[in-house]
Each structure stands twice: as C-alpha cells, then as structure tokens.
GROMACS .gro file of C-alpha atoms in nm:
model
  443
    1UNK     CA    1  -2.535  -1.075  -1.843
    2UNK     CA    2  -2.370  -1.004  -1.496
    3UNK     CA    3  -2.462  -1.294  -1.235
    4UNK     CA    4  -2.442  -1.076  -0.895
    5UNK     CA    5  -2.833  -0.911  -0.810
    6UNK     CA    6  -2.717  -0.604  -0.648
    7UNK     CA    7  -3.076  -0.542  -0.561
    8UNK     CA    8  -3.220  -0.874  -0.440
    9UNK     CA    9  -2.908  -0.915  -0.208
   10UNK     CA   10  -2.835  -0.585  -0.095
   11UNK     CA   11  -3.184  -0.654   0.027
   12UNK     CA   12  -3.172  -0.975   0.179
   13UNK     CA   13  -2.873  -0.824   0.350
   14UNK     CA   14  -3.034  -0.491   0.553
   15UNK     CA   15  -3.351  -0.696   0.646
   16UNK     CA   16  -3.145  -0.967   0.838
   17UNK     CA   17  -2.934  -0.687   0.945
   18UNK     CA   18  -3.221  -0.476   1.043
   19UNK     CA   19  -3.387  -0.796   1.260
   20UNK     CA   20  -3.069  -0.798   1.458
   21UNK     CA   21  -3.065  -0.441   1.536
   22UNK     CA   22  -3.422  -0.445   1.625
   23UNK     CA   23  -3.325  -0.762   1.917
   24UNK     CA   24  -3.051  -0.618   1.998
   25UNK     CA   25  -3.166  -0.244   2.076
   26UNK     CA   26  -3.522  -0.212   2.043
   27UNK     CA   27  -3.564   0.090   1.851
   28UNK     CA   28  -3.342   0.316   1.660
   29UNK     CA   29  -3.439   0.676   1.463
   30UNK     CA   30  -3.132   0.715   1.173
   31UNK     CA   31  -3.217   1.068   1.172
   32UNK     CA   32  -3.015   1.309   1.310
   33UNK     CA   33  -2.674   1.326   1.398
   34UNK     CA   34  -2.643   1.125   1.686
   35UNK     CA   35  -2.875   0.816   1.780
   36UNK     CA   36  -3.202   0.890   1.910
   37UNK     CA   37  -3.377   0.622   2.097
   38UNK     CA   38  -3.737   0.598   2.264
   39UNK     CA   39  -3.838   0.399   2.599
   40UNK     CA   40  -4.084   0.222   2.621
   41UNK     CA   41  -4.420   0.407   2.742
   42UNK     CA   42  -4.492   0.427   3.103
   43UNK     CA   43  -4.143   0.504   3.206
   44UNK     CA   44  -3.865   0.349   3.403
   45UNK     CA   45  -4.044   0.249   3.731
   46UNK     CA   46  -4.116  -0.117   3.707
   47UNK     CA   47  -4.268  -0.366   3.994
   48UNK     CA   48  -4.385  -0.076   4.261
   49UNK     CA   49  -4.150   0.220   4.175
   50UNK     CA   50  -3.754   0.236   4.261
   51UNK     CA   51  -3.639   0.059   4.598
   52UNK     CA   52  -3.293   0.181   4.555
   53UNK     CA   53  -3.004   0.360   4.428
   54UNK     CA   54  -2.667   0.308   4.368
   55UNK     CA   55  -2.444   0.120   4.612
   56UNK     CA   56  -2.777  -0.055   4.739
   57UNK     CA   57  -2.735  -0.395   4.767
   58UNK     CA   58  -2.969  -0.481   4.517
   59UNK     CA   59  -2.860  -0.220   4.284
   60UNK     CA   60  -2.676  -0.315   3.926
   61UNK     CA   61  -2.363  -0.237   3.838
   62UNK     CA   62  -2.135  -0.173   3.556
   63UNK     CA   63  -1.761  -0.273   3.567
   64UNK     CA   64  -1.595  -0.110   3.256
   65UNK     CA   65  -1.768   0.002   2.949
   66UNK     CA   66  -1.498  -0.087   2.660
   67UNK     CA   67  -1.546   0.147   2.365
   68UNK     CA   68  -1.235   0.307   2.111
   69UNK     CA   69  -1.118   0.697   2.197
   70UNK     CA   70  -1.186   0.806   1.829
   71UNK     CA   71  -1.495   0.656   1.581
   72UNK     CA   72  -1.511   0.795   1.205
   73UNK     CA   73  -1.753   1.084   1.190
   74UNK     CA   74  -1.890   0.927   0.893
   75UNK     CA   75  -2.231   0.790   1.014
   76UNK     CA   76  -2.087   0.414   1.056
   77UNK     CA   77  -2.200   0.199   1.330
   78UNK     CA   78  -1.959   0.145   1.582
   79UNK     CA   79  -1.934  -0.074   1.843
   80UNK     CA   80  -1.914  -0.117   2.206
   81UNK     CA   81  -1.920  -0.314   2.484
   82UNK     CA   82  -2.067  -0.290   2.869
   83UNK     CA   83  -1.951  -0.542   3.193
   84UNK     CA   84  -2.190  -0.574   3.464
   85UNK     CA   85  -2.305  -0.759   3.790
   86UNK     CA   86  -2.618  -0.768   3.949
   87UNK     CA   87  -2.658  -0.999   4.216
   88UNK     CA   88  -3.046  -1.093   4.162
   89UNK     CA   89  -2.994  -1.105   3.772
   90UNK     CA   90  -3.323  -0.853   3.690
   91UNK     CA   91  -3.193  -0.572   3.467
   92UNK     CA   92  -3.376  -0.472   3.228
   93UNK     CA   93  -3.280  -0.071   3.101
   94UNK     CA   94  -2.959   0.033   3.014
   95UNK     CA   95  -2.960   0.429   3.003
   96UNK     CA   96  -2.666   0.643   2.813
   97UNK     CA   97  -2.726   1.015   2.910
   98UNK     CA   98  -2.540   1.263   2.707
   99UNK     CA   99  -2.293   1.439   2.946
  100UNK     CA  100  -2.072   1.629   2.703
  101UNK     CA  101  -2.156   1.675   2.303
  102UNK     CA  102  -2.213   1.925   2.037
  103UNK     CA  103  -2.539   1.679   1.874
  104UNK     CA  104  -2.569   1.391   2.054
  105UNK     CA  105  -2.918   1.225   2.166
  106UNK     CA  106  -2.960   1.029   2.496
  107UNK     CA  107  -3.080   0.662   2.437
  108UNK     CA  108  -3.151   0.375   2.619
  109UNK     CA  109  -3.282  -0.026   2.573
  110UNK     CA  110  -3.342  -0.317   2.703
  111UNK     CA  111  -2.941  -0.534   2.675
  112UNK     CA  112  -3.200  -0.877   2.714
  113UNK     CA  113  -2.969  -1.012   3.015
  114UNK     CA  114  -3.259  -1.115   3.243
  115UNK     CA  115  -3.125  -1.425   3.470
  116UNK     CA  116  -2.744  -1.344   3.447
  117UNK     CA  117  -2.590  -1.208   3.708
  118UNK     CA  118  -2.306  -1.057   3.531
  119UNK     CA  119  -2.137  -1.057   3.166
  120UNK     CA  120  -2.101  -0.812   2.872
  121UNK     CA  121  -2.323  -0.698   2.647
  122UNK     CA  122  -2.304  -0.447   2.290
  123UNK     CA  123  -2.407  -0.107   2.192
  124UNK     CA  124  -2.327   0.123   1.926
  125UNK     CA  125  -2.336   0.451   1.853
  126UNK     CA  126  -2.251   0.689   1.561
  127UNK     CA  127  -2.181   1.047   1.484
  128UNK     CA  128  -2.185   1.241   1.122
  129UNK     CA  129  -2.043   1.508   1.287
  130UNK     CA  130  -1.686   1.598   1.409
  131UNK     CA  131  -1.725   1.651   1.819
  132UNK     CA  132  -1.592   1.552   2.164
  133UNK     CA  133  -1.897   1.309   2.317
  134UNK     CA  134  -1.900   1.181   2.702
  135UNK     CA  135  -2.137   0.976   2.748
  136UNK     CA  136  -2.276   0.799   3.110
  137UNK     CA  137  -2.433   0.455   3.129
  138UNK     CA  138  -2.649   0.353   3.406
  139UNK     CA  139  -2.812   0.012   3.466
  140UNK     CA  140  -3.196  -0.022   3.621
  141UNK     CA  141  -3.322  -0.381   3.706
  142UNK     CA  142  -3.688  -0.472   3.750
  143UNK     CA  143  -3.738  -0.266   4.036
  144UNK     CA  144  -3.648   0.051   3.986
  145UNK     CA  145  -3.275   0.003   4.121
  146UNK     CA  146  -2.965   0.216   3.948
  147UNK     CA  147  -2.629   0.184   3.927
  148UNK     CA  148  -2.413   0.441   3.968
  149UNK     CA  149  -2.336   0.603   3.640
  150UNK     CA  150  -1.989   0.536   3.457
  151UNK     CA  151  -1.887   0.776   3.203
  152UNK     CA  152  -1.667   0.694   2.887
  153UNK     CA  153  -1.557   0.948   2.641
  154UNK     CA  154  -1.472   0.946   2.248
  155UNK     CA  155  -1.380   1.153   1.967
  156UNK     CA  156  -1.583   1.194   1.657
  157UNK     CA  157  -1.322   1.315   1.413
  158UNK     CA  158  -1.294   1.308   1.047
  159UNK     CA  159  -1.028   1.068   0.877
  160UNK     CA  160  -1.083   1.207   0.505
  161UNK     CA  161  -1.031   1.507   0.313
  162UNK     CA  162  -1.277   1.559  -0.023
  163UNK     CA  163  -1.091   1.591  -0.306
  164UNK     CA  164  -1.306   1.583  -0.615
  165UNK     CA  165  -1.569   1.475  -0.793
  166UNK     CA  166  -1.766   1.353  -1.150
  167UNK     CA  167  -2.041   1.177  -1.321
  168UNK     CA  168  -2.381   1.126  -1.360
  169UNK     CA  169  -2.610   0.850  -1.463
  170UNK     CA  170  -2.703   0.819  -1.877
  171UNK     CA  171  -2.512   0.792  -2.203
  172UNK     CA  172  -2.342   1.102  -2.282
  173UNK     CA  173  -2.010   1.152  -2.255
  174UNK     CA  174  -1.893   1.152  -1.856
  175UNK     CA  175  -2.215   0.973  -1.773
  176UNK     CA  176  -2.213   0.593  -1.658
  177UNK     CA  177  -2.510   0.310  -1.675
  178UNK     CA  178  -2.328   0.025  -1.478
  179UNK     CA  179  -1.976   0.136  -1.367
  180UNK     CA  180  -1.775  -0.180  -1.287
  181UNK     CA  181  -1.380  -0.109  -1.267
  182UNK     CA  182  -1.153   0.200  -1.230
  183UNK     CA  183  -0.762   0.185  -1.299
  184UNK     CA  184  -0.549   0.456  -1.324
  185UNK     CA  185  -0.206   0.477  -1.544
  186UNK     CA  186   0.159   0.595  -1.487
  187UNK     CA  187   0.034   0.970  -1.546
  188UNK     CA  188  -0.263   0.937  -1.265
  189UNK     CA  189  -0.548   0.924  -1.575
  190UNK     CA  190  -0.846   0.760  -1.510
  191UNK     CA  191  -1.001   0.477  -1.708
  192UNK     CA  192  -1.331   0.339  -1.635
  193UNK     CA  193  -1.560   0.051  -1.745
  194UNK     CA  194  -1.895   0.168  -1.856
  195UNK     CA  195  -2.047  -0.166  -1.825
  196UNK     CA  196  -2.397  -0.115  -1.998
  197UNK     CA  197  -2.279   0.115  -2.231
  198UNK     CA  198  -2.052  -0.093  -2.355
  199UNK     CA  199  -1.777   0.171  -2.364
  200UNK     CA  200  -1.409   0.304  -2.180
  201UNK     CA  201  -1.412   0.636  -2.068
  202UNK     CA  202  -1.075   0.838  -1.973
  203UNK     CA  203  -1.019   1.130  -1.772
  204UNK     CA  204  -0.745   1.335  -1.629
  205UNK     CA  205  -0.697   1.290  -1.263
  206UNK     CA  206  -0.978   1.590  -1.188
  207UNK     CA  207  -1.187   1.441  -1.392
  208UNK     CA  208  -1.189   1.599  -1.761
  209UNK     CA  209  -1.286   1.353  -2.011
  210UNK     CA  210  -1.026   1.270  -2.266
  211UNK     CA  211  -1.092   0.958  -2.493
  212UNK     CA  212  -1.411   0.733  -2.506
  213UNK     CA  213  -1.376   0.387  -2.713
  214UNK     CA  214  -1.587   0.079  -2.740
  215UNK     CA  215  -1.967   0.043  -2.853
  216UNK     CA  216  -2.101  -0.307  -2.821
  217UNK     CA  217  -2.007  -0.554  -3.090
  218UNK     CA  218  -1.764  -0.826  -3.134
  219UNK     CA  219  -1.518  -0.710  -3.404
  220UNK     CA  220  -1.153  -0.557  -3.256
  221UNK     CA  221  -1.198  -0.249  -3.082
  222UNK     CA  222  -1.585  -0.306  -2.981
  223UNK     CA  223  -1.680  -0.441  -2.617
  224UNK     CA  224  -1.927  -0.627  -2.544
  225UNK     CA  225  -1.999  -0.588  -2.145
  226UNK     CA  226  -1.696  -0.450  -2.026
  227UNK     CA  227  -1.601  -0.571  -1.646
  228UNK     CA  228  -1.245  -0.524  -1.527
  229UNK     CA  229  -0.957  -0.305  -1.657
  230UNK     CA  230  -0.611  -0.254  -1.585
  231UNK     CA  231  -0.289  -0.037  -1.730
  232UNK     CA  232   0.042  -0.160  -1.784
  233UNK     CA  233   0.388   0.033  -1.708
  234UNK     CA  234   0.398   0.098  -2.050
  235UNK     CA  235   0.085   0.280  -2.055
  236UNK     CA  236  -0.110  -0.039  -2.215
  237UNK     CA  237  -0.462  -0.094  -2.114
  238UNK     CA  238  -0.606  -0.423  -2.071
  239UNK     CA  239  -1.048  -0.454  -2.064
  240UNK     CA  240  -1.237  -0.786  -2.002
  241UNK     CA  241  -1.553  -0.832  -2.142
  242UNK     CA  242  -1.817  -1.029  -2.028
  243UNK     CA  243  -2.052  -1.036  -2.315
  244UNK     CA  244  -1.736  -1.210  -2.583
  245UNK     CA  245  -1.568  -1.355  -2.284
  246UNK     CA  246  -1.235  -1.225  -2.405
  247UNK     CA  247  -0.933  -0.972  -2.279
  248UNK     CA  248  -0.849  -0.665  -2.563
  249UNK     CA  249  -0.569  -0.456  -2.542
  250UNK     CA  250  -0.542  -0.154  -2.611
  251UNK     CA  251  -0.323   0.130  -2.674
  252UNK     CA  252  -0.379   0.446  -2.396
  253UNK     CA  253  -0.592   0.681  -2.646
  254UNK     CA  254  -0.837   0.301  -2.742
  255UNK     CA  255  -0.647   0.196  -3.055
  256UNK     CA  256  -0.692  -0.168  -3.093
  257UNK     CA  257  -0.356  -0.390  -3.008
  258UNK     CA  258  -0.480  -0.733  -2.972
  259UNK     CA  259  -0.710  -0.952  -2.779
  260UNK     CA  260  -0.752  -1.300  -2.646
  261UNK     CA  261  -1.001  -1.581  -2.581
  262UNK     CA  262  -1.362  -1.756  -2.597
  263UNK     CA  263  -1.622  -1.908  -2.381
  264UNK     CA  264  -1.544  -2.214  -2.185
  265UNK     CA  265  -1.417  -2.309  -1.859
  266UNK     CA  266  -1.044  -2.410  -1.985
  267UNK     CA  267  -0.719  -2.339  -1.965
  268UNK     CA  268  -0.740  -1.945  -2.161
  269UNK     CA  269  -1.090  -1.957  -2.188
  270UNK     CA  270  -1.321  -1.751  -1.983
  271UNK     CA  271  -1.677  -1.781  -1.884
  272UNK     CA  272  -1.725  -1.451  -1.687
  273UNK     CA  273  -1.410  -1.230  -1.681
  274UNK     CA  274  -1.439  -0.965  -1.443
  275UNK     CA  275  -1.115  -0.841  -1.253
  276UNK     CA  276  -0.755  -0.767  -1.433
  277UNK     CA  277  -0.468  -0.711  -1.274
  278UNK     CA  278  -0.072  -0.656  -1.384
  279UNK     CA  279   0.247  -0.725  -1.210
  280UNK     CA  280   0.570  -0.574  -1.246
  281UNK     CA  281   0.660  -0.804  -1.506
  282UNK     CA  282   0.425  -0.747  -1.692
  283UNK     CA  283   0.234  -1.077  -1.712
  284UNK     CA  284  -0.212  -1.006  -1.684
  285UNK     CA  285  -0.408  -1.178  -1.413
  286UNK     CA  286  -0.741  -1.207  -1.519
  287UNK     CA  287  -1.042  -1.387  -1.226
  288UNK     CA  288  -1.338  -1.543  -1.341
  289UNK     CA  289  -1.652  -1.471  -1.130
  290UNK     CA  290  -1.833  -1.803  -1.244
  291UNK     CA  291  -1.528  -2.088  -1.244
  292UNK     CA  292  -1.359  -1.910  -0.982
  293UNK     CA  293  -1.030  -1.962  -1.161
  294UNK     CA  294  -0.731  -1.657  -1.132
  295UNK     CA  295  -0.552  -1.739  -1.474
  296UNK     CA  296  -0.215  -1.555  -1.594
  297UNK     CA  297  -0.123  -1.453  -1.954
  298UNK     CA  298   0.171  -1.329  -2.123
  299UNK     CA  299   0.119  -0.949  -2.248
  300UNK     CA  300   0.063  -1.069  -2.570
  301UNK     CA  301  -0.260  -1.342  -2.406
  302UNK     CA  302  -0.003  -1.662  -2.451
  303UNK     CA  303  -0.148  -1.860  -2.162
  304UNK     CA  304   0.069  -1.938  -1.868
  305UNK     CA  305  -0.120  -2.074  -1.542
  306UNK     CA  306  -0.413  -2.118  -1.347
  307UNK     CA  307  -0.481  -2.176  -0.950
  308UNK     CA  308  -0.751  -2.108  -0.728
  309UNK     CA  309  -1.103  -2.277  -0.836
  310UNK     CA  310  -1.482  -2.252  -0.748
  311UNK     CA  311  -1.514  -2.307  -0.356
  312UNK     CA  312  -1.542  -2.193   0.007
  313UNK     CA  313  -1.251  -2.355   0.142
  314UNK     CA  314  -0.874  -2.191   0.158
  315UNK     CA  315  -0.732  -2.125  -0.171
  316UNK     CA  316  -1.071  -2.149  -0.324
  317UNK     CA  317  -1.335  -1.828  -0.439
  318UNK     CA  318  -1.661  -1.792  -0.497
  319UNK     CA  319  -1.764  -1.542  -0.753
  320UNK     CA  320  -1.441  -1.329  -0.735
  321UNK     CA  321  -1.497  -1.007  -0.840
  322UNK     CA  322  -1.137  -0.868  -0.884
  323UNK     CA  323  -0.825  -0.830  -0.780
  324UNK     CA  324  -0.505  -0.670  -0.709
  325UNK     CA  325  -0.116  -0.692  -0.700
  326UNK     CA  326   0.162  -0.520  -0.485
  327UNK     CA  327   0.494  -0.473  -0.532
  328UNK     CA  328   0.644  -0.785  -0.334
  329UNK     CA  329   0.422  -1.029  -0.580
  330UNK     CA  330   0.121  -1.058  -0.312
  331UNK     CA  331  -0.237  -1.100  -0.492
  332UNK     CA  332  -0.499  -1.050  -0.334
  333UNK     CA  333  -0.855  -1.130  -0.475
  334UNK     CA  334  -1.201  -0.996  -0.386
  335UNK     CA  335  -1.354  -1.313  -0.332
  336UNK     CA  336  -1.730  -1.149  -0.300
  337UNK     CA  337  -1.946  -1.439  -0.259
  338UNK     CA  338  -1.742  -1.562   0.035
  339UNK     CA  339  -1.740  -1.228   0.208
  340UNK     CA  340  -1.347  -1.217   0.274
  341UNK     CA  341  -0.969  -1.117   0.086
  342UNK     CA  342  -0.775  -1.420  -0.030
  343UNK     CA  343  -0.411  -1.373  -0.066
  344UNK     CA  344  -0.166  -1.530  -0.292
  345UNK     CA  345   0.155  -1.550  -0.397
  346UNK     CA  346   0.201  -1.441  -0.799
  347UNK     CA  347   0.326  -1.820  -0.862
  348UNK     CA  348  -0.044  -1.942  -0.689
  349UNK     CA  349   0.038  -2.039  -0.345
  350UNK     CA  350  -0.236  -1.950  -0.117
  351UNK     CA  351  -0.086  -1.733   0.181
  352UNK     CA  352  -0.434  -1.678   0.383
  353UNK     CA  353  -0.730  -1.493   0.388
  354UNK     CA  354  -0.941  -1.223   0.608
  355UNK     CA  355  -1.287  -1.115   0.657
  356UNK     CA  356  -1.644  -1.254   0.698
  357UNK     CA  357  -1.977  -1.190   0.665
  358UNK     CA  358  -2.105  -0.851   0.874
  359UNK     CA  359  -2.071  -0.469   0.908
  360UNK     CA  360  -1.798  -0.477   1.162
  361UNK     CA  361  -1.487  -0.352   1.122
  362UNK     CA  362  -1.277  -0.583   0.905
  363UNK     CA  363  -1.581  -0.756   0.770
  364UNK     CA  364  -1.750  -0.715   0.423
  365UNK     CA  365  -2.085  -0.742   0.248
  366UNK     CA  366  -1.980  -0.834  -0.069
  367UNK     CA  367  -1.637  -0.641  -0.099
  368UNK     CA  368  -1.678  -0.557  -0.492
  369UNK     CA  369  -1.355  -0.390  -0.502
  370UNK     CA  370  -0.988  -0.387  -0.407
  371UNK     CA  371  -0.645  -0.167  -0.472
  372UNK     CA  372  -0.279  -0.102  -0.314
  373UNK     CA  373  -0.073   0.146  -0.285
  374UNK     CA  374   0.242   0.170  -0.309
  375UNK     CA  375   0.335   0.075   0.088
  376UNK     CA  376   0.152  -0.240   0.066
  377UNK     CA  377  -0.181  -0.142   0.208
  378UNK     CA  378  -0.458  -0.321   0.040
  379UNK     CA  379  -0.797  -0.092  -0.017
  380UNK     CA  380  -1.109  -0.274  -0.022
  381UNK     CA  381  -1.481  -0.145  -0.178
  382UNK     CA  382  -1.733  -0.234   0.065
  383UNK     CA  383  -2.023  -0.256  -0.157
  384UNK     CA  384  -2.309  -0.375   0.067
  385UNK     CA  385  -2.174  -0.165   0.346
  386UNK     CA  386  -2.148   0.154   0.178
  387UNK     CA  387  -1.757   0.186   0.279
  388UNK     CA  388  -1.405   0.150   0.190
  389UNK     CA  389  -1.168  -0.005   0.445
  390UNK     CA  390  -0.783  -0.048   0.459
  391UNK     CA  391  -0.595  -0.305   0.557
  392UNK     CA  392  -0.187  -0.447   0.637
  393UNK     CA  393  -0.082  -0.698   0.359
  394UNK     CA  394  -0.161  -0.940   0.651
  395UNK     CA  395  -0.517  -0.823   0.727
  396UNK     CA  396  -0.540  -0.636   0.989
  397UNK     CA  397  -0.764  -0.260   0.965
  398UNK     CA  398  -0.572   0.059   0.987
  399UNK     CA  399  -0.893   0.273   0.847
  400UNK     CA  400  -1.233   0.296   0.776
  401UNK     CA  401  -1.485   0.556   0.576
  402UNK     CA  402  -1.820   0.614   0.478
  403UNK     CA  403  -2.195   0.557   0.518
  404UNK     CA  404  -2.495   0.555   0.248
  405UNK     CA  405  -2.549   0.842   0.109
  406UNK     CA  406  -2.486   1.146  -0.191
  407UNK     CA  407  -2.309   1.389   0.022
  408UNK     CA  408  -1.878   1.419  -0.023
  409UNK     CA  409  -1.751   1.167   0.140
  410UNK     CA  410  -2.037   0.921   0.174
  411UNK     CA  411  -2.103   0.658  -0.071
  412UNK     CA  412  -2.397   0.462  -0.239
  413UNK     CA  413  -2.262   0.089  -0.331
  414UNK     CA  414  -1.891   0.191  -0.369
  415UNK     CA  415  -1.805  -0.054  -0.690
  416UNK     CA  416  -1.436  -0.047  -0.691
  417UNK     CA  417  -1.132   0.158  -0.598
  418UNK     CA  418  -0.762   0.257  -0.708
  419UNK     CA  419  -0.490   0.476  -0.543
  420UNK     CA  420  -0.234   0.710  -0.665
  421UNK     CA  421   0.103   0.757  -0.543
  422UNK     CA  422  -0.013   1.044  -0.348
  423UNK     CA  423  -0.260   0.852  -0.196
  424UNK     CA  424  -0.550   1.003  -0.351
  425UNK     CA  425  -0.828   0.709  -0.380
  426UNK     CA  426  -1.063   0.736  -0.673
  427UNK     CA  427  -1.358   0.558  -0.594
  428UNK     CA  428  -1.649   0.453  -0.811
  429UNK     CA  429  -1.990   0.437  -0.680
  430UNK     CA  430  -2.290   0.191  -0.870
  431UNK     CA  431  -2.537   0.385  -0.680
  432UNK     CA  432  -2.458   0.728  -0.714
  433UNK     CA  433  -2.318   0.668  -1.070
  434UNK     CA  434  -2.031   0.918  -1.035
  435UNK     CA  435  -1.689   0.907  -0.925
  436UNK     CA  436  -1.528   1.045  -0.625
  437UNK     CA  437  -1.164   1.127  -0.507
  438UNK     CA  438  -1.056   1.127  -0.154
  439UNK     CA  439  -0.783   1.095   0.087
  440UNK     CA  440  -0.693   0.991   0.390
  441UNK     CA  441  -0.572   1.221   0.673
  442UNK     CA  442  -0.215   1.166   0.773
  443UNK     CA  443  -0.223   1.029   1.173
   0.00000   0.00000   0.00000
C-alpha cells in the first residue's frame, strides 16, 4: 500500500549522481579509506614533454584552495573548492599528493577548465578513518607546466559515540519487515512501527522487548499498515495506519483506547496517514503523504484544523512523510517529495523552509525522517543519503553523520529518528532492518 518506491528512486538517484561524479572527476575507487584515483595512461607529459615549472610564465597557478579544518570520519563526501590563473587557459591535471596522513591515497583529474584563464573549481575527498591529512595540489596545463604546490590541511575526526544496538529482518519478536516510525515516551521506551507486520513493538531504551500489539485487521486494537506513531505526556500512544486510514490510541502496554477516521480527502478523513506528532497541549498532528494536508485533532480525534495542501510552492508538501514539534510550537514537516523541511507555526502559518535536492551538506534525498530535542535542534533522516543531519530551528547545519553501510555508526536508508533528553538518537534503518542508538560528541 505505501506510494514511495524506495528501490526505483533510490536508483534513479545514485545513477544521476554517479554521471556527475564521473564529469566531474573522472574516476573514483570507493575502496579503501581514503580516495584512490587513476591517471590516465601515458602519464602527465602532454604536447612534447614539460617546458616549465613553477613561477614560469606559462606555468598555472593556484590562489587558495578553500576546504573546512575538520570533515566527519564517516565516509561522506565532502567538498572543496580550488582558485586558479593560468594565463594561456590550457590546464588540464589537477594533482593532490598526500603530504601528511595515516591512509590517505594521492589522486588527481582532469577540473574540465580548458579556455579559462582563471576561476574555481570542486573536489572532494573523504576519510572513514580518524587522522590528521595535508594534502598539496598542483596544477599542469597542456604542456607539461606546474604550479607550485599549495598545501591545505584537515582533520578527520569522529563526531559520534556508538551506543547500542537491535533488530533483525523477519517476524519474530524484535525482528522488523518494513520499519516506518520510532517514538520514544516520558520513560525513554521505544515504540516502533512494524509496517508489514502489521504490529507495535516496545523496548526499553537498550533495547529489550517489552510489549508487541497489533496483527492486521480492522476491528479495535488490530492495524492494518502501521506508518507513524507518537506518545503523549501522559504516556498515551497514538499509531496511523495506512491500510484503514485511521489514528488508534492506545494505552502504553497496547490496550485499545479509541480511534478515529476513514478514507477520503476531507476535513478528519485520511487517505495515507503517515507522520504523528503531539504538542504540549496535547492536541495530535497527523500529515497525509497523498493530499499533503497536516490536520490537528483533539486527544480524543474531535477534528480541529487543517493547513498546508498538495504542492511545491511555500506552505505547500509533496508526499510528507512526517513530522515534528518543539517546545516553542514550531512544526516542522518532512516534506520528502520536495527534498526540503517546511516549518510552521502550531496555528498553520508557514514560517519557511530549508533544503533541496543533493548530497551536500544541508540538502536531502528524500529526508524520511525528522525529531527535536529538547534545545530546539531539529534531527533529520537522510534516507537516500544514508545520513542524519542537524539543524538550528532556522535551518542552518550544526552536524552531520554517516555513510552506507552495516558497521556502528553507518547506516543503510536511515527511516526515521527520535532523541532523548540525554541526547541519545535512536535511529531506525529500512535497510539494515535494526535499530541503532548514538550520540553526538559534545564540541
């Protein structure tokens, strides 16, 4: 029943990705801690073999390579940025030699700047390792001339500390087929929508399982699809279901309180309910992945309001996914088909947005999932980027983690996201079907 592919994007996503890369930088290994790049055959000599070397007047040169002091050990792609001259406008190799590193590979490629005589252009590099690197770029042109070297120096450090982990793909109990939302209640358990088997699983805060409810079916107490989920002050827990396109609530061990709704696109109806969210008043914010619509209920489902809408333009979302509530009354929603964060005030008012469609820092590939905590910062689940990242109320990126993979610390399709007040982030992964606790180092 759910309308996002994971595959058939995720997909379309790496191979346009991947045809970048390959124009950008020619040729990249992933293996490895460091980058490892090839030149082309035949070496670096060019029309007749070098005519000069640095300081000749024909010779390149580079003006300031921009680049941050500290990159995430994680694996992650980060970017950089190289300012040159070169008076007859011919290079054509840009070499970074390794001058200081612990596992670092020298690369090189061709920046594609034939006919300018100066400008910028990109790089990137990445570590999965913690080390001190200095690198030195040096420019070649057509015939053989270099520039003199410039070195520039970063730290590969880690930001994260492991804290636990749990899960497993299949049916049993602690197993997941289809994880789609993670909340946690006033005693740090964890609940978590088992979306395919049609179930709510809760465990302590390292992970033991306590209560599973559900089974598909439409009477009280059985889900049918279960998408988002979120726990009240009181200990209340609140689970949309896609499949009867309804909100149940439930009691913290799965009794059956009450439950709300049918299929439609009206005021308290619901066509695809995925994220849930509470605010301090108690009042449930539920977002509707097909109508786009965030709607607010009363505790007990008396409808109270709508806003937002199907759309690309401000205030509007396109197959939200979830969403999220500090304690000032900001909302903000996972709008995943736009690629950015929509905020909102609790009464509607749209306050602004961030994000867009990449892999650099501050911009998603269909962010799945979002959290705060209790200072404000907003927590978002990177799906198609393999990351979490973490953000002001107002957008801006204090911190970034993660890369595909099984290992602690890396992730495969994180899915969604919550924080304690210690600031421990559970974080639930499609791909890896388990769940994983981490934190972020203090500065």
């Amino acid at each position: 029943m759910r309308l996002w592919v994971r595959g058939a994007r995720a997909g379309a996503g790496w191979g346009a990705w991947a045809a970048l890369v390959f124009l950008l930088l020619l040729s990249f290994s992933p293996s490895g801690t460091g980058p490892s790049w090839a030149q082309p055959s035949g070496g670096g000599g060019g029309n007749g073999g070098p005519q000069g070397g640095g300081g000749s007047p024909l010779a390149p040169e580079v003006l300031f390579v921009d680049f941050p002091e500290q990159i995430p050990a994680d694996g992650s792609r980060v970017f950089g940025r190289v300012g040159f001259q070169d008076a007859d406008g011919d290079i054509r190799w840009a070499r970074f030699d390794v001058v200081e590193a612990t596992a670092f590979e020298p690369f090189g490629f061709n920046p594609k700047v034939e006919g300018r005589t100066e400008g910028v252009f990109e790089f990137f590099v990445f570590s999965r390792i913690a080390q001190r690197v200095t690198l030195a770029v040096t420019l070649q042109d057509e015939a053989g001339n270099e520039s003199f070297p410039k070195e520039f120096a970063f730290e590969a450090v880690t930001l994260i500390e492991y804290v636990t982990s749990w899960g497993g793909q299949g049916s049993g109990n602690g197993q997941f087929r289809d994880m789609m939302s993670i909340a946690l209640d006033p005693q740090g358990n964890v609940y978590i929508t088992d979306f395919a088997n049609h179930r709510v699983q809760k465990f302590s805060p390292e992970g033991e399982l306590l209560a599973v409810w559900g089974g598909q079916g439409r009477d009280p107490g059985r889900l049918d699809g279960p998408t988002g989920i979120a726990v009240d002050g009181e200990g209340f827990v609140y689970v949309a279901e896609a499949g009867n396109r309804r909100v149940q609530k439930f009691t913290s061990d799965g009794t059956y309180v009450l439950d709300w709704g049918e299929f439609g696109s009206g005021p308290g109806q619901f066509t695809f309910p995925t994220g849930v969210a509470i605010d301090r008043r108690g009042d449930v914010y539920v977002v509707d992945q097909t109508t786009g619509f965030v709607q607010v209920f009363s505790p007990t489902g008396a409808f109270l309001r709508r806003f937002a809408g199907r759309g690309t333009g401000e205030g509007q979302l396109m197959g939200p996914m979830d969403l999220a509530i500090d304690r000032d009354g900001n909302l903000y929603v996972a709008d995943t088909g736009n690629d950015r964060i929509v905020r909102f005030g609790t009464d509607g008012a749209f306050l602004g947005y961030w994000g867009s469609s990449g892999s650099r820092d501050g911009q998603f590939n269909q962010p799945r999932g979002i959290a705060v905590d209790l200072q404000g910062n907003v927590y978002v689940a990177d799906m198609g980027n393999h990351r979490i990242q973490m953000f002001t109320p107002e957008g801006r990126l204090l911190a970034k983690w993660g890369s595909a993979g099984r290992g602690q610390g890396e992730f495969l399709e994180p899915i969604d996201l919550a924080v304690n007040p210690e600031g421990v982030i559970y974080v639930i992964e499609e791909g890896n079907h388990r769940v994983q606790a981490i934190k972020f180092k203090s500065p």
